[in-house]
Amino acid sequence: MDFAAILDSSVEAPLQKQLYEQWRGAVLTGRFAPGARVPSTRDLARSLGVSRTTVTHAYEQLIAEGYLEAAHGSGTYVCAALPEEMLRPALPNDGRPASVGGELRFRLSRYGRELRERPGYFRSHPRGTISFTNWLPDLNHFPVALWARLVARAARHADIGSFDYDSRSLGYAPLRREIARYLAVSRAVRCEPDQVIVCNGSQQALDLCARILVDRGDSIAVEDPGYLGARQIFLSHGARLRPIPVDEDGMMTNRLRRMRPKLVYVTPSHQFPAGSSMTLARRLELLEWARGSGAVILEDDYDSEYRFDGKPSPSLQGLSAGAPVIYLGTFSKVLFPGLRLGYMVAPRGLVPVLERAKWVADRQCPILEQAVLASFLADGHLERHIRRMRVIYARRREVLEQALLEEFGDRVRILGAQAGMHLMAEFQTQLSEEDVVRRSLAEGVVVASARPYYLSPVKERRLVLGYAPVGERSLREGVRRLKRALV
Ligand SMILES: Cc1ncc(COP(=O)(O)O)c(C=O)c1O
């Protein structure tokens, strides 16, 4: 058998890599017979005219990857037990496997087929375009250097336990303590740390709740208009959605009376996307109804920290006294969405099953990030950051509202409470929302139609405008461009 190799010292790849790749190819294509004895490193080095170290390193790698095997004292052999299918495929000349699978056809589930048809989430726009379609924080104001210091500190102080699975999938205990404290003070949520479950964003909290509470065909009452992220989760579990209209007092809870949904999903502090804050009377009515019907309320308190004309209204959970409320919160709005940390506060009776659901879904959230966040909260940075951002967002909202009124006068109506990171506005125009969106883009401003958030037909022309990450000058310019698109 010819164990030669052509090694070229003028090419970039080191000689040992060239030897390794040529021999690997020879084993895979069957040119080297399984079980054949290969020359000693000394003999091969001599016949190839290279150093023995070069050959030894190439052999070591081939042995480590299972192409050669070393029999103690009697030499080195081509591995006899290569799997059949590894011997067959012809590899490209460079010895690297071609990417696989792209040409295959898959029989997707119904859910997979539906997802495939959906438009992608992220779209890019030409430079200079002003976007009102982000309901995200202004990351330029995030204290990145401080966060980096806390990351370094957490990494330095991490004990070996933080490299293991956590003893509970509920989340890192110091973080759960901090969340419970923060929620008690700022949101009047009543809970103990062992009712707090840290999740991969509130999106995962919704998913876990649906997994443990919803069977296919069950109904879930949702706000109309409402949050697509929640609806998509419920639909993926085979639920039927029951739309409940929303007005300036929040979800119209009297519509629930004749319904028997398993769950009610609601954003009472700041309705998404219409912006209303649910009145106390409706909150009490909803809780009373839930006590009687056995339905579980999912309270999504996603951006309640940003209330600009007074104190945020306290949570529904804090009023619940015996009504089944699961409270959901997120750090995506107050800190940054890439953190992927949110939480839920569950009634005690649901905690063990939710903990198991979290374990099955993904075991736990990463410990280091949770430790960093715990110290961010413990040192008071969260509250400080919120106070700072509240001033900035309040001002941006004011600028956006003023610009809308200046440009559109009585042809615009701004809906909802003075809160949050977006607003919904209604325009007097003959154009459809789709045309408004298309023409705005041509003018260099991206706006979102409110229509996708509605389950029932709407005649009004409404847009959802996110202002939090947009500077004041861009807000004014964006509204001028929108005006040009609408005339
Ligand atoms: C109504 C609502 N809930 C929750 C979230 C946050 O989700 P997550 O915590 O998964 O980032 C958002 C984000 O846009 C939202 O609009």
Short mmCIF file of C-alpha atoms and ligand atoms in Angstrom, two decimals, residues 121 135-136 199-206 223 226-230 265 267 270-273 300-303 328-333 336-338 340-343 422, ligand 1:
data_model
loop_
_atom_site.label_atom_id
_atom_site.label_comp_id
_atom_site.label_asym_id
_atom_site.label_seq_id
_atom_site.Cartn_x
_atom_site.Cartn_y
_atom_site.Cartn_z
CA TYR A 121 -39.62 39.24 12.43
CA TRP A 135 -41.22 49.23 21.49
CA LEU A 136 -37.76 48.86 22.96
CA CYS A 199 -37.70 32.68 32.90
CA ASN A 200 -36.09 33.30 29.55
CA GLY A 201 -38.07 36.52 29.07
CA SER A 202 -41.77 36.80 29.85
CA GLN A 203 -42.33 35.00 26.55
CA GLN A 204 -41.16 31.79 28.18
CA ALA A 205 -43.33 32.46 31.22
CA LEU A 206 -46.35 32.60 28.89
CA GLU A 223 -57.65 41.56 24.73
CA GLY A 226 -53.74 42.60 21.97
CA TYR A 227 -50.17 41.39 22.15
CA LEU A 228 -49.21 39.12 19.26
CA GLY A 229 -46.43 37.42 21.26
CA ALA A 230 -48.98 36.03 23.72
CA TYR A 265 -54.52 37.23 29.28
CA THR A 267 -52.22 43.93 30.29
CA HIS A 270 -50.84 49.74 30.13
CA GLN A 271 -52.91 47.89 27.59
CA PHE A 272 -50.85 46.63 24.65
CA PRO A 273 -51.14 48.23 22.14
CA ASP A 300 -48.62 40.89 31.84
CA ASP A 301 -47.06 43.94 33.51
CA TYR A 302 -44.50 44.51 30.78
CA ASP A 303 -43.78 48.27 30.99
CA LEU A 328 -45.61 38.26 34.53
CA GLY A 329 -42.80 40.77 34.28
CA THR A 330 -39.76 41.35 32.11
CA PHE A 331 -36.39 43.10 32.14
CA SER A 332 -36.61 43.58 28.37
CA LYS A 333 -38.23 46.99 28.74
CA PHE A 336 -32.39 45.42 27.66
CA PRO A 337 -34.12 42.68 25.67
CA GLY A 338 -30.92 40.75 24.87
CA ARG A 340 -33.55 37.44 28.05
CA LEU A 341 -34.62 37.48 31.66
CA GLY A 342 -38.19 37.83 32.82
CA TYR A 343 -40.17 36.28 35.63
CA HIS A 422 -45.38 53.46 22.48
C1 LIG B 1 -47.03 43.12 25.92
C2 LIG B 1 -45.61 42.65 26.04
N1 LIG B 1 -45.30 41.74 26.97
C3 LIG B 1 -44.03 41.30 27.12
C4 LIG B 1 -43.01 41.76 26.31
C5 LIG B 1 -41.59 41.31 26.57
O1 LIG B 1 -41.32 40.05 26.24
P1 LIG B 1 -39.94 39.37 26.65
O2 LIG B 1 -39.78 39.48 28.15
O3 LIG B 1 -40.08 37.95 26.24
O4 LIG B 1 -38.83 40.08 25.92
C6 LIG B 1 -43.28 42.66 25.31
C7 LIG B 1 -42.19 43.10 24.42
O5 LIG B 1 -42.34 43.71 23.41
C8 LIG B 1 -44.61 43.15 25.18
O6 LIG B 1 -44.91 44.07 24.25
#
